[in-house]
């Protein structure tokens, strides 16, 4: 299976991103995507981003997660997923 990539339009131009994981949480009735633009932090670790999105669209329109409780639940789900 190949990598799933997509273009992200920003204020400074277009960035090539790679989808790492897509999942749905029934609790919020939303789909989420974990992705990277392959940038790294000070320790050299790849930076991951999490957004909600609508899988019905042909293009990925990312929506910021602003609710702290929702974000905490997503992070718990991801920790459980990566522990398996």
XYZ file of N, CA, C and O in Angstrom:
336
model
N 0.844 -1.174 0.000
C 0.000 0.000 0.000
C 0.892 1.240 0.000
O 1.830 1.353 0.772
N 0.594 2.195 -0.878
C 1.392 3.406 -0.972
C 1.005 4.423 0.081
O -0.007 4.307 0.762
N 1.837 5.414 0.197
C 1.571 6.502 1.118
C 0.427 7.351 0.580
O 0.330 7.590 -0.620
N -0.422 7.821 1.492
C -1.488 8.741 1.094
C -1.004 10.156 1.363
O -0.738 10.531 2.499
N -0.857 10.924 0.306
C -0.398 12.294 0.447
C -1.496 13.247 -0.003
O -2.406 12.866 -0.750
N -1.392 14.479 0.470
C -2.335 15.510 0.063
C -1.642 16.865 0.151
O -0.623 17.010 0.818
N -2.201 17.823 -0.552
C -1.671 19.184 -0.576
C -2.429 20.022 0.443
O -3.654 19.993 0.483
N -1.699 20.772 1.251
C -2.292 21.659 2.237
C -1.959 23.094 1.837
O -0.784 23.450 1.702
N -2.998 23.879 1.601
C -2.806 25.283 1.224
C -2.662 26.106 2.496
O -3.498 26.037 3.382
N -1.580 26.878 2.589
C -1.343 27.742 3.740
C -1.181 29.183 3.263
O -1.166 29.439 2.052
N -1.002 30.083 4.213
C -0.806 31.490 3.863
C 0.482 31.708 3.081
O 0.605 32.653 2.314
N 1.450 30.805 3.277
C 2.749 30.970 2.615
C 2.919 30.086 1.381
O 3.967 30.114 0.752
N 1.918 29.275 1.052
C 2.027 28.422 -0.128
C 1.434 27.048 0.100
O 0.684 26.811 1.037
N 1.810 26.113 -0.743
C 1.305 24.750 -0.701
C 2.333 23.839 -0.039
O 3.519 23.913 -0.349
N 1.852 22.992 0.864
C 2.721 22.053 1.570
C 2.253 20.636 1.266
O 1.060 20.347 1.302
N 3.186 19.754 0.961
C 2.901 18.330 0.740
C 2.852 17.643 2.101
O 3.803 17.724 2.878
N 1.730 16.992 2.405
C 1.564 16.298 3.681
C 1.298 14.819 3.443
O 0.846 14.420 2.365
N 1.572 14.022 4.455
C 1.322 12.580 4.395
C 0.365 12.192 5.518
O 0.589 12.537 6.681
N -0.705 11.485 5.170
C -1.651 10.978 6.159
C -1.015 9.783 6.860
O -0.533 8.861 6.212
N -0.999 9.823 8.183
C -0.440 8.738 8.984
C -1.545 7.786 9.425
O -1.402 6.567 9.366
N -2.675 8.357 9.856
C -3.774 7.559 10.391
C -5.068 8.332 10.236
O -5.099 9.543 10.454
N -6.131 7.631 9.848
C -7.482 8.201 9.813
C -8.364 7.331 10.695
O -8.242 6.106 10.674
N -9.239 7.969 11.474
C -10.133 7.209 12.347
C -11.389 8.017 12.653
O -11.439 9.226 12.414
N -12.385 7.324 13.174
C -13.686 7.921 13.496
C -13.963 7.705 14.969
O -13.722 6.609 15.484
N -14.442 8.747 15.654
C -14.851 8.608 17.051
C -16.356 8.816 17.150
O -16.872 9.899 16.834
N -17.040 7.761 17.540
C -18.498 7.788 17.668
C -18.936 8.862 18.656
O -19.959 9.529 18.449
N -18.172 9.035 19.731
C -18.520 9.994 20.779
C -18.743 11.407 20.220
O -19.629 12.134 20.669
N -17.956 11.791 19.227
C -18.057 13.127 18.644
C -18.677 13.110 17.247
O -18.905 14.164 16.663
N -18.910 11.901 16.733
C -19.466 11.726 15.387
C -18.627 12.491 14.348
O -19.147 13.194 13.477
N -17.289 12.334 14.482
C -16.361 13.008 13.578
C -15.265 12.054 13.131
O -14.903 11.127 13.853
N -14.735 12.352 11.961
C -13.551 11.658 11.456
C -12.340 12.528 11.730
O -12.418 13.760 11.680
N -11.214 11.867 11.997
C -9.976 12.570 12.312
C -8.844 12.051 11.443
O -8.876 10.913 10.989
N -7.853 12.905 11.251
C -6.675 12.524 10.490
C -5.428 12.964 11.265
O -5.387 14.076 11.798
N -4.465 12.060 11.357
C -3.147 12.379 11.893
C -2.235 12.471 10.674
O -2.213 11.564 9.848
N -1.518 13.572 10.564
C -0.695 13.772 9.371
C 0.593 14.508 9.724
O 0.746 15.047 10.815
N 1.509 14.519 8.776
C 2.782 15.211 8.953
C 3.169 15.904 7.659
O 2.780 15.474 6.575
N 3.927 16.977 7.819
C 4.537 17.628 6.657
C 6.042 17.343 6.649
O 6.797 17.960 5.926
N 6.442 16.383 7.484
C 7.815 15.896 7.604
C 8.786 16.915 8.185
O 9.992 16.777 8.031
N 8.257 17.940 8.871
C 9.141 18.833 9.613
C 9.478 18.168 10.947
O 8.772 17.259 11.394
N 10.554 18.612 11.571
C 10.979 18.025 12.835
C 11.106 19.099 13.905
O 11.284 20.281 13.609
N 11.033 18.649 15.169
C 11.206 19.561 16.290
C 12.686 19.672 16.650
O 13.548 19.142 15.949
N 12.972 20.331 17.788
C 14.364 20.559 18.199
C 15.130 19.263 18.430
O 16.353 19.220 18.301
N 14.413 18.195 18.835
C 15.071 16.908 19.099
C 15.155 16.023 17.859
O 15.588 14.875 17.933
N 14.684 16.527 16.724
C 14.733 15.746 15.501
C 13.544 14.815 15.310
O 13.532 14.017 14.375
N 12.536 14.933 16.180
C 11.333 14.101 16.063
C 10.381 14.720 15.045
O 10.174 15.936 15.023
N 9.790 13.856 14.227
C 8.841 14.338 13.232
C 7.597 14.883 13.933
O 7.073 14.275 14.847
N 7.129 16.048 13.485
C 5.953 16.686 14.079
C 4.699 16.112 13.435
O 4.594 16.029 12.210
N 3.738 15.684 14.295
C 2.451 15.174 13.835
C 1.366 16.182 14.173
O 1.417 16.847 15.208
N 0.374 16.276 13.309
C -0.768 17.167 13.501
C -2.037 16.325 13.517
O -2.101 15.268 12.878
N -3.056 16.807 14.225
C -4.350 16.129 14.283
C -5.428 17.145 13.931
O -5.453 18.239 14.488
N -6.313 16.763 13.019
C -7.439 17.615 12.645
C -8.657 16.732 12.414
O -8.520 15.537 12.152
N -9.832 17.334 12.470
C -11.017 16.612 12.030
C -11.203 16.937 10.546
O -10.663 17.919 10.037
N -11.946 16.081 9.866
C -12.191 16.292 8.436
C -13.463 15.555 8.044
O -13.979 14.712 8.788
N -13.981 15.875 6.878
C -15.174 15.228 6.356
C -14.768 14.274 5.242
O -14.346 14.717 4.172
N -14.881 12.952 5.472
C -14.443 11.993 4.450
C -15.358 11.940 3.213
O -14.998 11.347 2.219
N -16.518 12.584 3.278
C -17.435 12.560 2.138
C -16.947 13.436 0.992
O -17.309 13.235 -0.147
N -16.130 14.421 1.304
C -15.624 15.327 0.267
C -14.500 14.662 -0.518
O -13.773 13.839 0.009
N -14.368 15.028 -1.775
C -13.275 14.496 -2.590
C -11.935 15.071 -2.164
O -10.900 14.491 -2.411
N -11.965 16.231 -1.535
C -10.734 16.840 -1.040
C -10.780 16.850 0.486
O -11.846 16.797 1.081
N -9.607 16.899 1.100
C -9.539 16.912 2.554
C -9.556 18.355 3.024
O -8.647 19.129 2.711
N -10.621 18.722 3.733
C -10.704 20.052 4.333
C -10.521 19.874 5.830
O -11.368 19.303 6.513
N -9.389 20.324 6.341
C -9.039 20.127 7.741
C -9.710 21.163 8.623
O -9.818 22.324 8.257
N -10.150 20.696 9.807
C -10.796 21.571 10.778
C -10.033 21.457 12.090
O -9.802 20.343 12.585
N -9.631 22.592 12.643
C -8.910 22.593 13.921
C -9.785 22.030 15.035
O -11.003 22.222 15.042
N -9.148 21.371 15.981
C -9.832 20.851 17.162
C -9.611 21.875 18.266
O -8.488 22.069 18.734
N -10.674 22.534 18.685
C -10.561 23.623 19.653
C -11.004 23.226 21.056
O -10.675 23.896 22.016
N -11.744 22.143 21.173
C -12.251 21.699 22.473
C -11.180 20.853 23.176
O -10.756 19.825 22.648
N -10.737 21.289 24.352
C -9.660 20.604 25.087
C -10.038 19.163 25.451
O -9.223 18.258 25.359
N -11.288 18.949 25.885
C -11.726 17.603 26.268
C -11.719 16.676 25.048
O -11.289 15.535 25.139
N -12.182 17.173 23.927
C -12.169 16.390 22.687
C -10.731 16.015 22.326
O -10.445 14.858 22.008
N -9.815 16.973 22.412
C -8.418 16.717 22.085
C -7.809 15.691 23.043
O -7.092 14.782 22.615
N -8.116 15.795 24.331
C -7.622 14.820 25.310
C -8.106 13.409 24.970
O -7.335 12.442 25.047
N -9.381 13.280 24.593
C -9.933 11.966 24.223
C -9.271 11.419 22.964
O -9.009 10.216 22.862
N -9.001 12.272 22.013
C -8.329 11.842 20.784
C -6.930 11.335 21.112
O -6.512 10.279 20.623
N -6.205 12.064 21.945
C -4.849 11.657 22.315
C -4.868 10.315 23.039
O -4.033 9.448 22.776
N -5.854 10.099 23.913
C -5.981 8.799 24.595
C -6.222 7.682 23.582
O -5.637 6.604 23.685
N -7.086 7.931 22.605
C -7.359 6.942 21.561
C -6.084 6.611 20.787
O -5.803 5.459 20.484
N -5.315 7.643 20.458
C -4.075 7.430 19.709
C -3.053 6.661 20.529
O -2.374 5.774 20.001
N -2.942 6.963 21.805
C -2.012 6.230 22.669
C -2.398 4.768 22.727
O -1.540 3.879 22.636
N -3.696 4.472 22.846
C -4.173 3.074 22.849
C -3.860 2.405 21.519
O -3.430 1.253 21.476
N -4.065 3.112 20.420
C -3.811 2.555 19.097
C -2.348 2.201 18.924
O -2.001 1.109 18.454
N -1.434 3.109 19.309
C -0.013 2.871 19.098
C 0.570 1.886 20.093
O 1.653 1.343 19.867
N -0.139 1.609 21.204
C 0.324 0.592 22.159
C 0.053 -0.817 21.648
O 0.707 -1.751 22.054
N -0.955 -0.962 20.774
C -1.346 -2.283 20.267
C -0.317 -2.881 19.353
O 0.470 -2.386 18.738
